[in-house]
Coordinates of N, CA and C in Angstrom, one line a residue:
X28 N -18.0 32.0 12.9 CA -17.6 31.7 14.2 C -17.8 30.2 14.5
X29 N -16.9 29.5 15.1 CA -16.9 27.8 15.6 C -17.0 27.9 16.8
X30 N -17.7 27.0 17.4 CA -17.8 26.5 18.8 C -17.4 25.1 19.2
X31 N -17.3 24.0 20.3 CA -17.9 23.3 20.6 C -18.9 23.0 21.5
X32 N -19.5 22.4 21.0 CA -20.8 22.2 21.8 C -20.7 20.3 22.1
X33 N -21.8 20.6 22.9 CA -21.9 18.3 23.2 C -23.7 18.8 22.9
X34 N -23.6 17.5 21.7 CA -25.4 17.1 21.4 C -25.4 15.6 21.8
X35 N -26.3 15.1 22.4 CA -26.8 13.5 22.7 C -25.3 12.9 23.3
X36 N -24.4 14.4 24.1 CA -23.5 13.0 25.0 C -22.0 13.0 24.1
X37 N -22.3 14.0 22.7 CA -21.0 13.9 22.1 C -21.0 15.1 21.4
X38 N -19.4 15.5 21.6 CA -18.9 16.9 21.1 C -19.3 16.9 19.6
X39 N -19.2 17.9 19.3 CA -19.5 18.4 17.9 C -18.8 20.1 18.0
X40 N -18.8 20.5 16.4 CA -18.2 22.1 16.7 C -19.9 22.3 15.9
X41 N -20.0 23.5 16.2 CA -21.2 24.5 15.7 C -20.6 25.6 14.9
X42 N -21.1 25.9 13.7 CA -20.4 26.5 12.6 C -21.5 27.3 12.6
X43 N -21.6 29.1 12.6 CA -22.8 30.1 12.7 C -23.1 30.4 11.0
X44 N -22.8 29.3 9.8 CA -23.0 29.4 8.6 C -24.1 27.9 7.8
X45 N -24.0 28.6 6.6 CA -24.9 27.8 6.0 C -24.6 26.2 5.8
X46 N -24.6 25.3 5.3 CA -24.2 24.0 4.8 C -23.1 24.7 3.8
X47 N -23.2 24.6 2.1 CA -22.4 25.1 1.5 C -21.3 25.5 1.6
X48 N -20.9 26.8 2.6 CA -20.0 27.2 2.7 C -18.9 26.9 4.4
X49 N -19.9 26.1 5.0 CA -19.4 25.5 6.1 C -18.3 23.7 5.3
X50 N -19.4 23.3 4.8 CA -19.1 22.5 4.4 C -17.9 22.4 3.5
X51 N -17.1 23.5 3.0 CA -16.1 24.4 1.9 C -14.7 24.1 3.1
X52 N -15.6 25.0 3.9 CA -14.5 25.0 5.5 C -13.7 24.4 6.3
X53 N -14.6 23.0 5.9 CA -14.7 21.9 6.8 C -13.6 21.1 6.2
X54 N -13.3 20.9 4.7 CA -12.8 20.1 4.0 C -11.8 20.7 3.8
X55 N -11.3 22.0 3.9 CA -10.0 22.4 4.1 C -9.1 22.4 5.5
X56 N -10.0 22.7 6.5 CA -9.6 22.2 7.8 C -9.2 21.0 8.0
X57 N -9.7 20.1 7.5 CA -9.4 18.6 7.3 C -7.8 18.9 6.7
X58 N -7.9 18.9 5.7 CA -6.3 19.2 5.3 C -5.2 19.9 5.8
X59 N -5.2 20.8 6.5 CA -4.8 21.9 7.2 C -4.4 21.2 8.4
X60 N -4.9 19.9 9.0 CA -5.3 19.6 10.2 C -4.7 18.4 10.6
X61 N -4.1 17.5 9.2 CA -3.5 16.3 9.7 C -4.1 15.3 9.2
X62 N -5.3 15.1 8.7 CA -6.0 14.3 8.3 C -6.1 13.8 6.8
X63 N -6.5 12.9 6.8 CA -6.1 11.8 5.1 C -7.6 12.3 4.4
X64 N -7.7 12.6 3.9 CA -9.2 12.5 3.0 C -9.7 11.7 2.1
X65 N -10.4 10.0 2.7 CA -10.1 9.5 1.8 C -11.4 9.4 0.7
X66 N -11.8 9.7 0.9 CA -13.5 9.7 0.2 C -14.2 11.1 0.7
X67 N -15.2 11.7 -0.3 CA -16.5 12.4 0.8 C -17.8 12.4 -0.4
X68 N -18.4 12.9 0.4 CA -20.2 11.9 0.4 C -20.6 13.4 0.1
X69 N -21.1 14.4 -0.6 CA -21.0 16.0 0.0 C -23.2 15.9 -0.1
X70 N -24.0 14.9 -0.6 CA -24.8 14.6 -0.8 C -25.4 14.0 0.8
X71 N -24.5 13.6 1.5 CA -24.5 12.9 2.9 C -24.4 13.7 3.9
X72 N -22.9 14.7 3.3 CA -22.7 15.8 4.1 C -21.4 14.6 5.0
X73 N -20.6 13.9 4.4 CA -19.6 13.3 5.1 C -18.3 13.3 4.6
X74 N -17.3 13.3 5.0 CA -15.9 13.0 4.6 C -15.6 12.0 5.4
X75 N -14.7 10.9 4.8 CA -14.2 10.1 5.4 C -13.0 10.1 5.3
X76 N -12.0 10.0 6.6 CA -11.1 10.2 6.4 C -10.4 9.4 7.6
X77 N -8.9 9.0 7.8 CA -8.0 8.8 8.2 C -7.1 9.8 9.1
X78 N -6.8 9.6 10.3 CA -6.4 10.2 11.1 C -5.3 9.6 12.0
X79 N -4.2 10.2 12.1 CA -2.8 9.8 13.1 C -2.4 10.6 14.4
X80 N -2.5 10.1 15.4 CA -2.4 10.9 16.1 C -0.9 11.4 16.3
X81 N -0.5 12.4 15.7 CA 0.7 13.1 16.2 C 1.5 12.3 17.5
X82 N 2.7 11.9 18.0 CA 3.8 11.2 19.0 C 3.8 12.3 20.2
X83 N 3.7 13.4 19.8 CA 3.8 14.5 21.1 C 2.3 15.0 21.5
X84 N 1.3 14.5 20.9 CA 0.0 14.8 21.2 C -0.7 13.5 22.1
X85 N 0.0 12.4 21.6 CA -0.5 11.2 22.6 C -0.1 11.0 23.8
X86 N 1.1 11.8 24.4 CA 1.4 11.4 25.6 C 2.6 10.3 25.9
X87 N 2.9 10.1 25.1 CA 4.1 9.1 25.1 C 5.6 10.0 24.8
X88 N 6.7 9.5 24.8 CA 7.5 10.2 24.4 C 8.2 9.5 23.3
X89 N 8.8 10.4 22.6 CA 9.5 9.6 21.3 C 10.5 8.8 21.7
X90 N 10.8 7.7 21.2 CA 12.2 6.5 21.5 C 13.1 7.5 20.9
X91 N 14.4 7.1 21.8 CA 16.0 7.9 21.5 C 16.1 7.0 20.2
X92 N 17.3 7.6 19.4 CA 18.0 7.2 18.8 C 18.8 5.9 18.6
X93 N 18.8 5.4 20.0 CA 19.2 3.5 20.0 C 18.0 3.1 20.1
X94 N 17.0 3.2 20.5 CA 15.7 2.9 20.8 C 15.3 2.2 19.5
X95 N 15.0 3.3 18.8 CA 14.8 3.2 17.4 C 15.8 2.4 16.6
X96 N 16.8 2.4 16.9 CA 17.7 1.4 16.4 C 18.2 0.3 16.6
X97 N 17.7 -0.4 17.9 CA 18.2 -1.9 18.0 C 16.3 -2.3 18.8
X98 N 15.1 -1.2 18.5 CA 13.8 -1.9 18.6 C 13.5 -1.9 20.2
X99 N 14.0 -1.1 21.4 CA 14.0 -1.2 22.3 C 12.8 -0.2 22.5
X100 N 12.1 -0.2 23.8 CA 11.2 0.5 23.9 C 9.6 0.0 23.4
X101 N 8.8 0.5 23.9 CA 7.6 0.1 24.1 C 6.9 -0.6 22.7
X102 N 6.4 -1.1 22.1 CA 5.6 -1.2 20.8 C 3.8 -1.2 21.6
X103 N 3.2 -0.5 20.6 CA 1.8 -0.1 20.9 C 1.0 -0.9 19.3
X104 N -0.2 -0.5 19.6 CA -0.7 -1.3 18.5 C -1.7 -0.2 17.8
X105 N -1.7 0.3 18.8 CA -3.0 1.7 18.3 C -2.4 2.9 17.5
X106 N -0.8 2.6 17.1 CA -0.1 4.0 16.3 C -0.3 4.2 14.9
X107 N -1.6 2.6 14.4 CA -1.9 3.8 12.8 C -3.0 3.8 12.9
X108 N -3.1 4.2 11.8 CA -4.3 5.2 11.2 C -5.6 4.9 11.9
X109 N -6.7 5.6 12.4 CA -8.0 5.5 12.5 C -8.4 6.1 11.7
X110 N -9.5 5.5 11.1 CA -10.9 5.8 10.1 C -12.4 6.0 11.0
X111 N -12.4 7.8 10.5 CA -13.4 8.2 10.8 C -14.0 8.5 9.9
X112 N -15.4 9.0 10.2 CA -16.1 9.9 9.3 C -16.7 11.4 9.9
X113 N -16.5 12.5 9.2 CA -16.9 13.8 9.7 C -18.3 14.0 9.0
X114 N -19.2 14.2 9.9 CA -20.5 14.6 9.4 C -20.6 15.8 9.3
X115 N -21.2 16.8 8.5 CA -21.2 18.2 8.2 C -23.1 17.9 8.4
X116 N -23.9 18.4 9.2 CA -24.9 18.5 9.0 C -25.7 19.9 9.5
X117 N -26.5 20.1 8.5 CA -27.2 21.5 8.9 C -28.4 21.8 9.6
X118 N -28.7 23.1 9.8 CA -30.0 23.4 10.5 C -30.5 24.5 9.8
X119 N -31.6 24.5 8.8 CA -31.6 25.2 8.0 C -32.9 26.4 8.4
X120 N -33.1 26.1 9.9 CA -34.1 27.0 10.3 C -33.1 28.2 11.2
X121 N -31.7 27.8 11.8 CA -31.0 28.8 12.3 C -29.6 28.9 11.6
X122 N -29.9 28.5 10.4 CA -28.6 28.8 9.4 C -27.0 28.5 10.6
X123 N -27.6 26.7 11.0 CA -26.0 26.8 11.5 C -25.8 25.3 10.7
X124 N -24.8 24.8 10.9 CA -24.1 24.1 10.8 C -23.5 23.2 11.8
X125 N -23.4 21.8 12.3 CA -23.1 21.0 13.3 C -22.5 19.9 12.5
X126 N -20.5 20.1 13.2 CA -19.8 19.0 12.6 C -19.4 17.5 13.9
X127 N -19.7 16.6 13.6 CA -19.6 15.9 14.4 C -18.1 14.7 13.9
X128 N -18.2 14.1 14.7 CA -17.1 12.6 14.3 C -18.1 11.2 14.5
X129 N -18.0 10.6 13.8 CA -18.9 9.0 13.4 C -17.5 7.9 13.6
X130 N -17.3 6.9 13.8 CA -16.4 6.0 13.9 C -16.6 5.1 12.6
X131 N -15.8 4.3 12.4 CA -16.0 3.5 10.7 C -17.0 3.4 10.2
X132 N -17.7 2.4 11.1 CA -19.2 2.0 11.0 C -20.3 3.4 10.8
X133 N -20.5 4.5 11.2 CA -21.1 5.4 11.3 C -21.9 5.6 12.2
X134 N -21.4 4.8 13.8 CA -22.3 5.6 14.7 C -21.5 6.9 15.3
X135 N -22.2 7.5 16.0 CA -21.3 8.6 17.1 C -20.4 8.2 18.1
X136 N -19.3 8.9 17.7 CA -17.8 8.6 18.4 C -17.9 10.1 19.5
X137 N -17.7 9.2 20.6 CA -17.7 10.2 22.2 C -16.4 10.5 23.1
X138 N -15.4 9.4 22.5 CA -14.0 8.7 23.3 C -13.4 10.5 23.2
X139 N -12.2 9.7 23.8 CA -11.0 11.0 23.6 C -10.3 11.5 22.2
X140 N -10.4 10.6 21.6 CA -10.4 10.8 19.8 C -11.4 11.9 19.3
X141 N -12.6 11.7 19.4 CA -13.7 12.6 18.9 C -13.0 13.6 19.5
X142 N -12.9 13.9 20.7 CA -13.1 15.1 21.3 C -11.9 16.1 21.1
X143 N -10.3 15.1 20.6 CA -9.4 15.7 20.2 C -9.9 16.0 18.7
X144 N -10.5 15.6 17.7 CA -10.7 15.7 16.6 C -11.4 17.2 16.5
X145 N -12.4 16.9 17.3 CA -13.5 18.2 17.5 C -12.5 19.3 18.0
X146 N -11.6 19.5 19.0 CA -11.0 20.4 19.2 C -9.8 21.4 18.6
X147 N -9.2 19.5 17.6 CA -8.7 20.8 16.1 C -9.0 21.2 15.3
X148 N -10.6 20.7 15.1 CA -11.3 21.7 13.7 C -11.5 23.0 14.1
X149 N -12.3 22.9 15.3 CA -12.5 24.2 16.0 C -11.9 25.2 15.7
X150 N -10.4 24.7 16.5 CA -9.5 25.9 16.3 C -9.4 26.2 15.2
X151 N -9.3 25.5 14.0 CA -8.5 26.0 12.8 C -9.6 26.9 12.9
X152 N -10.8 26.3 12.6 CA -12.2 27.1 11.9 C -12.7 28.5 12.8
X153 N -12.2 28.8 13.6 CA -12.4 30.3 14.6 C -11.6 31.5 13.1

């Protein structure tokens, strides 16, 4: 069973399993989910990975067909890739599991990113 939960101000999902086999979970959800895998740490308990946000998930609408073709229409700067890191960490006194989102650097990410991130592991992982 997956939840989300907020620890210290930032979403996280809660996984009711061990490390090990959460951790199994986690890295296929990643795949399953849209996301690049570019590295993981399983000693850390991290994957690092790259993430795009889907055109119909951001709220904008896709340029027509001339749009796209003679360059008309909005240009953004934020349409590639972000690099995050997913922390898999455990609690080995209530055999759970807590997956969080870290930003490049590796503090805790709280934005609307995290929280979309946290929301599609979730789902997959139910």
């Amino acid at each position: 069973c997956a939840r989300i939960v907020t620890t210290g101000g930032t979403p996280a999902v809660q996984i009711d399993e061990g490390f090990d086999r959460a951790w199994r979970r986690v890295g296929l959800s990643l795949d399953r989910s849209g996301f690049t895998v570019e590295d993981r740490d399983r000693a850390q308990g991290l994957y690092f990975v790259r993430y795009v946000v889907p055109s119909s998930e951001d709220g904008r609408r896709e340029p027509g067909l001339l749009s796209r073709w003679f360059g008309g229409g909005s240009k953004t700067a934020d349409t590639g890739p972000a690099r995050y890191r997913i922390a898999v960490r455990t609690d080995s006194e209530q055999q759970r599991t807590l997956v969080s989102v870290l930003n490049a650097q590796g503090t805790p990410e709280s934005g609307e990113a995290a929280q979309r991130i946290v929301k599609l592991l979730a789902e997959d992982l139910k």
